[in-house]
Coordinates of C-alpha atoms in Angstrom, one line a residue:
Chain H
M17 CA 164.9 61.1 -119.9
I18 CA 162.0 59.5 -121.6
N19 CA 160.7 56.4 -120.1
T20 CA 158.5 54.4 -122.5
D21 CA 156.0 53.3 -119.8
S22 CA 155.6 56.7 -118.0
Y23 CA 153.0 59.4 -118.5
E24 CA 154.1 62.7 -120.1
G25 CA 151.8 65.5 -120.9
M26 CA 152.1 69.2 -121.8
L27 CA 149.7 72.2 -122.1
A28 CA 150.9 74.9 -124.6
E29 CA 148.8 77.9 -125.3
T30 CA 148.9 81.7 -125.7
I31 CA 148.1 83.6 -122.7
V32 CA 148.4 87.2 -121.3
V33 CA 150.7 88.2 -118.6
R34 CA 151.3 91.6 -116.8
G35 CA 154.5 93.1 -118.0
N36 CA 156.1 96.6 -117.8
N37 CA 153.8 99.2 -116.3
G38 CA 151.3 96.4 -115.6
D39 CA 150.5 96.2 -119.4
L40 CA 148.9 93.0 -120.4
I41 CA 151.0 91.3 -123.1
H42 CA 150.8 88.1 -125.0
A43 CA 153.0 85.1 -124.1
Y44 CA 153.2 81.7 -125.4
Q45 CA 153.3 79.3 -122.5
A46 CA 154.2 75.6 -122.5
R47 CA 154.1 73.7 -119.2
P48 CA 154.4 70.1 -118.1
L49 CA 151.2 68.6 -116.7
G50 CA 151.2 67.5 -113.2
P51 CA 151.8 68.7 -109.7
G52 CA 155.5 69.5 -110.3
P53 CA 157.3 71.2 -108.8
F54 CA 158.7 72.8 -112.0
P55 CA 161.4 75.4 -112.4
G56 CA 160.4 78.3 -114.8
V57 CA 162.3 79.4 -117.9
L58 CA 161.6 82.8 -119.5
L59 CA 162.4 82.9 -123.2
F60 CA 163.4 86.2 -124.9
H61 CA 162.6 85.9 -128.7
H62 CA 165.1 87.1 -131.2
R63 CA 165.3 90.2 -133.4
P64 CA 163.4 88.7 -136.3
G65 CA 160.3 88.3 -134.0
W66 CA 158.1 86.1 -131.9
D67 CA 157.9 83.3 -134.4
S68 CA 157.3 79.7 -134.8
W69 CA 160.9 78.8 -133.9
Y70 CA 160.2 80.3 -130.5
R71 CA 156.9 78.5 -130.0
A72 CA 158.5 75.2 -130.8
T73 CA 161.5 76.1 -128.5
T74 CA 159.0 77.0 -125.7
R75 CA 157.5 73.5 -126.1
L76 CA 160.9 72.0 -126.1
F77 CA 161.6 73.5 -122.7
A78 CA 158.4 72.1 -121.4
A79 CA 159.3 68.7 -122.6
Q80 CA 162.4 69.0 -120.6
G81 CA 160.4 69.7 -117.5
Y82 CA 160.3 73.5 -117.3
W83 CA 157.2 75.8 -117.1
A84 CA 158.3 77.9 -120.2
L85 CA 157.1 81.4 -121.1
S86 CA 157.8 83.3 -124.2
P87 CA 156.4 86.8 -124.1
D88 CA 155.7 88.8 -127.3
L89 CA 158.2 91.7 -126.8
Y90 CA 156.7 93.3 -129.9
C91 CA 153.1 93.1 -128.5
R92 CA 152.7 96.8 -128.2
I93 CA 154.0 97.6 -131.6
A94 CA 151.6 95.7 -134.0
H95 CA 150.1 92.4 -134.7
G96 CA 150.2 90.2 -137.8
S97 CA 152.5 87.7 -139.3
P98 CA 155.7 87.4 -137.3
D99 CA 158.0 88.7 -140.1
D100 CA 155.6 91.7 -140.8
V101 CA 155.6 92.6 -137.2
G102 CA 159.3 92.0 -137.0
A103 CA 159.8 94.5 -139.9
R104 CA 157.7 97.1 -138.1
A105 CA 159.7 96.6 -134.9
R106 CA 162.9 97.0 -136.8
A107 CA 161.7 100.2 -138.3
E108 CA 160.9 101.5 -134.9
G109 CA 164.3 100.8 -133.7
G110 CA 163.4 97.8 -131.6
V111 CA 161.9 97.9 -128.2
P112 CA 163.1 100.0 -125.2
D113 CA 165.5 98.2 -122.7
D114 CA 163.5 99.4 -119.8
Q115 CA 160.2 98.0 -121.2
V116 CA 161.9 94.6 -121.7
I117 CA 163.3 94.6 -118.2
G118 CA 159.7 95.4 -116.9
D119 CA 158.2 92.7 -119.0
A120 CA 160.8 90.3 -117.7
A121 CA 160.2 91.1 -114.2
G122 CA 156.4 90.6 -114.6
C123 CA 157.0 87.2 -116.3
I124 CA 159.4 86.1 -113.6
E125 CA 156.9 87.0 -111.0
F126 CA 154.2 85.0 -112.9
L127 CA 156.5 81.9 -113.3
K128 CA 157.5 81.9 -109.6
G129 CA 153.9 82.6 -108.4
Q130 CA 152.6 79.4 -109.9
P131 CA 151.6 76.9 -107.2
T132 CA 153.7 74.3 -109.0
S133 CA 156.8 76.4 -109.1
N134 CA 159.9 75.1 -107.4
G135 CA 160.9 78.7 -106.7
K136 CA 163.5 79.0 -109.4
A137 CA 163.5 80.6 -112.8
G138 CA 166.0 80.9 -115.6
L139 CA 166.4 83.2 -118.6
F140 CA 167.0 82.1 -122.2
G141 CA 167.5 84.1 -125.3
T142 CA 169.1 83.9 -128.8
C143 CA 170.4 86.9 -130.8
S144 CA 168.9 90.1 -129.3
G145 CA 167.2 87.8 -126.9
G146 CA 170.5 86.7 -125.5
R147 CA 171.2 90.4 -124.9
H148 CA 167.9 90.9 -123.3
A149 CA 168.4 87.9 -121.1
Y150 CA 171.8 89.2 -119.9
L151 CA 170.3 92.7 -119.4
A152 CA 167.4 91.4 -117.3
A153 CA 169.7 89.3 -115.2
C154 CA 171.7 92.5 -114.3
N155 CA 168.6 94.3 -113.3
I156 CA 166.3 91.8 -111.7
E157 CA 167.5 90.0 -108.4
D158 CA 165.1 87.1 -108.7
V159 CA 166.9 85.2 -111.5
D160 CA 168.6 81.8 -111.0
A161 CA 170.3 81.2 -114.4
V162 CA 170.9 82.8 -117.6
V163 CA 171.5 81.2 -121.1
D164 CA 172.9 83.7 -123.6
C165 CA 172.9 82.2 -127.1
W166 CA 175.0 84.6 -129.4
G167 CA 173.6 87.7 -127.9
G168 CA 175.0 90.6 -129.9
N169 CA 175.7 94.1 -128.4
I170 CA 176.3 92.8 -124.9
V171 CA 179.6 94.5 -125.1
A172 CA 179.0 97.6 -127.3
D173 CA 180.8 100.7 -128.4
D174 CA 179.2 104.0 -127.4
D175 CA 178.5 104.8 -131.0
T176 CA 176.2 101.8 -131.4
L177 CA 174.0 102.7 -128.5
T178 CA 170.6 104.1 -129.2
P179 CA 167.8 105.8 -127.2
M180 CA 166.0 102.5 -127.0
Q181 CA 169.2 100.5 -126.1
P182 CA 171.2 103.2 -124.3
I183 CA 173.5 100.9 -122.5
A184 CA 175.8 98.0 -123.1
P185 CA 174.6 95.2 -120.8
A186 CA 178.2 94.2 -120.1
S187 CA 178.7 97.4 -118.2
L188 CA 176.1 96.2 -115.6
T189 CA 177.9 92.9 -115.0
E190 CA 178.7 93.9 -111.4
S191 CA 175.0 93.7 -110.7
L192 CA 174.6 90.2 -112.5
N193 CA 172.6 88.0 -110.2
A194 CA 172.9 84.6 -111.7
P195 CA 175.4 82.2 -113.4
V196 CA 175.7 82.5 -117.1
L197 CA 175.9 79.9 -119.8
G198 CA 177.1 81.5 -123.1
I199 CA 176.9 79.6 -126.4
F200 CA 178.7 81.3 -129.4
G201 CA 179.7 80.6 -132.9
N202 CA 183.3 81.5 -133.9
D203 CA 182.2 82.6 -137.3
D204 CA 179.6 85.1 -135.8
H205 CA 179.9 88.8 -136.8
N206 CA 178.0 90.0 -133.7
P207 CA 179.2 88.9 -131.3
T208 CA 182.6 88.4 -132.8
P209 CA 185.1 86.1 -131.0
A210 CA 186.8 89.3 -129.8
D211 CA 183.5 90.5 -128.4
V212 CA 183.1 87.2 -126.5
D213 CA 186.7 87.4 -125.2
E214 CA 185.8 90.8 -123.9
L215 CA 182.6 89.6 -122.2
E216 CA 184.4 86.7 -120.7
E217 CA 187.1 89.1 -119.2
I218 CA 184.4 91.3 -117.8
L219 CA 182.6 88.3 -116.1
R220 CA 186.0 87.0 -114.8
S221 CA 187.1 90.4 -113.4
N222 CA 183.7 90.7 -111.7
R223 CA 184.1 87.3 -110.2
K224 CA 180.9 86.0 -111.7
E225 CA 180.0 82.4 -112.3
Y226 CA 179.9 81.6 -116.0
E227 CA 180.5 78.8 -118.5
F228 CA 181.2 79.6 -122.3
H229 CA 181.1 77.2 -125.2
R230 CA 182.3 78.4 -128.6
Y231 CA 181.9 76.4 -131.8
D232 CA 184.1 76.4 -134.9
G233 CA 182.3 76.5 -138.2
A234 CA 179.2 78.0 -136.7
G235 CA 178.0 81.6 -137.1
H236 CA 175.0 83.5 -135.9
G237 CA 171.9 81.5 -135.3
F238 CA 173.3 78.0 -135.6
F239 CA 170.4 76.4 -133.6
Y240 CA 167.9 77.6 -136.2
H241 CA 167.0 74.3 -137.9
D242 CA 164.6 76.1 -140.1
R243 CA 167.4 78.1 -141.7
P244 CA 169.7 75.7 -143.5
S245 CA 172.3 78.4 -144.2
S246 CA 172.6 79.0 -140.5
Y247 CA 171.9 75.6 -138.9
R248 CA 174.9 73.6 -137.7
A249 CA 173.6 70.2 -136.5
E250 CA 176.5 68.9 -134.6
A251 CA 177.2 72.3 -132.8
A252 CA 173.4 72.6 -132.1
V253 CA 173.0 69.1 -130.6
D254 CA 176.1 69.7 -128.4
G255 CA 174.8 73.3 -127.4
W256 CA 171.4 72.0 -126.3
E257 CA 173.2 69.3 -124.2
K258 CA 175.1 72.0 -122.5
I259 CA 172.0 74.0 -121.9
W260 CA 170.1 71.1 -120.3
T261 CA 173.0 70.3 -118.0
F262 CA 173.4 73.9 -116.9
L263 CA 169.8 74.3 -116.2
Q264 CA 169.6 71.1 -114.4
D265 CA 172.5 72.2 -112.2
N266 CA 171.0 75.6 -111.5
L267 CA 167.3 75.3 -111.5
A268 CA 166.6 71.9 -110.0
Chain F
M24 CA 168.1 95.4 -133.2
C25 CA 171.4 93.7 -133.9
T26 CA 173.2 95.9 -136.3
M27 CA 171.3 99.2 -135.2
I28 CA 171.2 100.0 -139.0
T29 CA 167.6 101.0 -139.5
T30 CA 165.6 104.0 -140.7
K31 CA 162.0 104.8 -141.4
H32 CA 160.8 107.6 -143.6
Q33 CA 157.6 109.0 -144.8
F34 CA 157.2 108.1 -148.4
E35 CA 154.6 108.1 -151.2
A36 CA 154.3 105.3 -153.7
R37 CA 152.0 102.5 -154.8
A38 CA 152.9 98.9 -154.2
K39 CA 151.4 95.6 -154.7
G40 CA 151.4 93.4 -151.6
P41 CA 149.9 90.0 -150.7
D42 CA 146.4 91.6 -150.7
G43 CA 146.8 93.7 -153.8
W44 CA 147.7 97.2 -154.5
F45 CA 148.0 99.7 -151.6
E46 CA 149.0 103.2 -151.1
V47 CA 152.5 103.4 -149.5
K48 CA 153.0 105.8 -146.6
Q49 CA 156.4 104.6 -145.2
V50 CA 159.7 103.1 -146.4
Y51 CA 161.8 101.1 -144.1
L52 CA 165.5 100.7 -144.8
G53 CA 168.0 98.7 -142.9
Y54 CA 170.8 96.2 -142.8
D55 CA 170.1 93.3 -140.4
H56 CA 168.9 89.8 -140.1
P57 CA 166.7 88.8 -142.9
A58 CA 163.5 86.8 -142.6
H59 CA 164.0 84.7 -145.7
S60 CA 167.4 85.3 -147.4
P61 CA 170.1 82.6 -146.6
S62 CA 172.5 85.0 -145.1
D63 CA 173.1 86.5 -141.6
H64 CA 172.4 90.0 -142.8
A65 CA 170.8 91.6 -145.8
V66 CA 169.8 95.1 -147.0
L67 CA 166.1 95.3 -146.0
F68 CA 163.8 97.4 -147.9
D69 CA 160.1 97.7 -147.1
L70 CA 157.2 99.7 -148.5
A71 CA 154.4 99.9 -146.0
N72 CA 151.3 101.6 -144.9
E73 CA 151.0 101.4 -141.1
E74 CA 147.5 102.7 -141.1
I75 CA 146.2 99.7 -143.0
G76 CA 148.2 97.2 -140.9
T77 CA 151.3 95.2 -140.8
G78 CA 150.2 93.0 -143.8
A79 CA 150.4 96.1 -146.0
R80 CA 154.0 95.6 -146.7
L81 CA 156.2 94.9 -149.6
G82 CA 159.4 93.5 -148.2
V83 CA 162.6 93.0 -150.2
E84 CA 165.8 91.5 -148.9
L85 CA 169.0 92.1 -151.0
T86 CA 172.7 91.4 -150.8
T87 CA 174.8 94.7 -150.5
E88 CA 175.8 94.1 -154.1
A89 CA 172.3 93.7 -155.4
A90 CA 171.1 96.8 -153.5
T91 CA 174.0 98.9 -155.0
R92 CA 173.2 97.7 -158.5
L93 CA 169.5 98.4 -157.9
A94 CA 170.3 101.9 -156.7
Y95 CA 172.2 102.6 -159.9
L96 CA 169.5 101.1 -162.1
L97 CA 166.8 103.2 -160.4
L98 CA 169.0 106.4 -160.9
E99 CA 169.4 105.5 -164.7
T100 CA 165.7 105.0 -165.0
V101 CA 165.1 108.4 -163.3
Q102 CA 167.5 110.1 -165.7
Q103 CA 165.8 108.5 -168.7
A104 CA 162.5 109.6 -167.4
A105 CA 163.8 113.2 -166.9
R106 CA 165.0 113.3 -170.5
Y107 CA 161.7 111.9 -171.8
E108 CA 159.7 114.5 -169.8
A109 CA 162.0 117.4 -171.0
K110 CA 161.6 116.2 -174.7
S111 CA 157.8 116.0 -174.2
A112 CA 157.7 119.5 -172.7
R113 CA 159.5 120.9 -175.8
K114 CA 156.8 119.6 -178.2

């Protein structure tokens, strides 16, 4: 909570971190100034790309007291404007799941290795980023919370799997290592409400800790204030409140 | 990717992008989240030259109806072109 007579400061900049195979990849980092300790949050950008919404959201997490890191998952594909890079990444079929997991592991090590770290790190993602967050949490032990915002293809039929995305993350739920907060719009086409029902049943049957919030009148991407056709203000405000409460409970 | 509907093909054409005319080497086709269109999904059609860089791209986002209509219009134009060339060849 803001206190009008207290100091608040933030450093936000592009850095490089070691990801999969020790590759140096770009990341946008925003962290509170001061000795901390601060929990870390790793942000997985959405399918359209590593764009201004993700930079702003990274700063939003820092303003809430998190050392936030948003790696460029398309860094190895090309550079340019986010939508041009996103188009190239789409044409290539996206990025390989094992590469994303490796990048995530490197970023979590980076976050938890900071002298101001409180030893905890959570994952956040929207769209394909939600899928990546869930996937990473099933493959990396050192994760303390997962926020999945409308991640599509977490439950997936075999005919939608590709060489780059060869597995439905939901099938790995037994290995999920952290509590999950799910944020979904009931008008979304991927994931559909039936997909969310299926994911919830998988979490329940694997006795995993989870919390889902589902919003009527909201479709895919309802947090995106820069897309009026998608943005649903009331649902977004409530969704963000759920996220802050969940992360406070699990990363403090 | 979200829909997994995406293909890339080698292609030859000329296109005018933000930096002027360029030689097209690839065409990307897909149905997925658009960057600009006010919809969750769109038919995505890009003409590109990856050797020049990501900026060498002519990007188009269409509804499925517009994409279907464009496909028919292109075929009509190609048929007219074929008749024109056949007529010219007889002269």
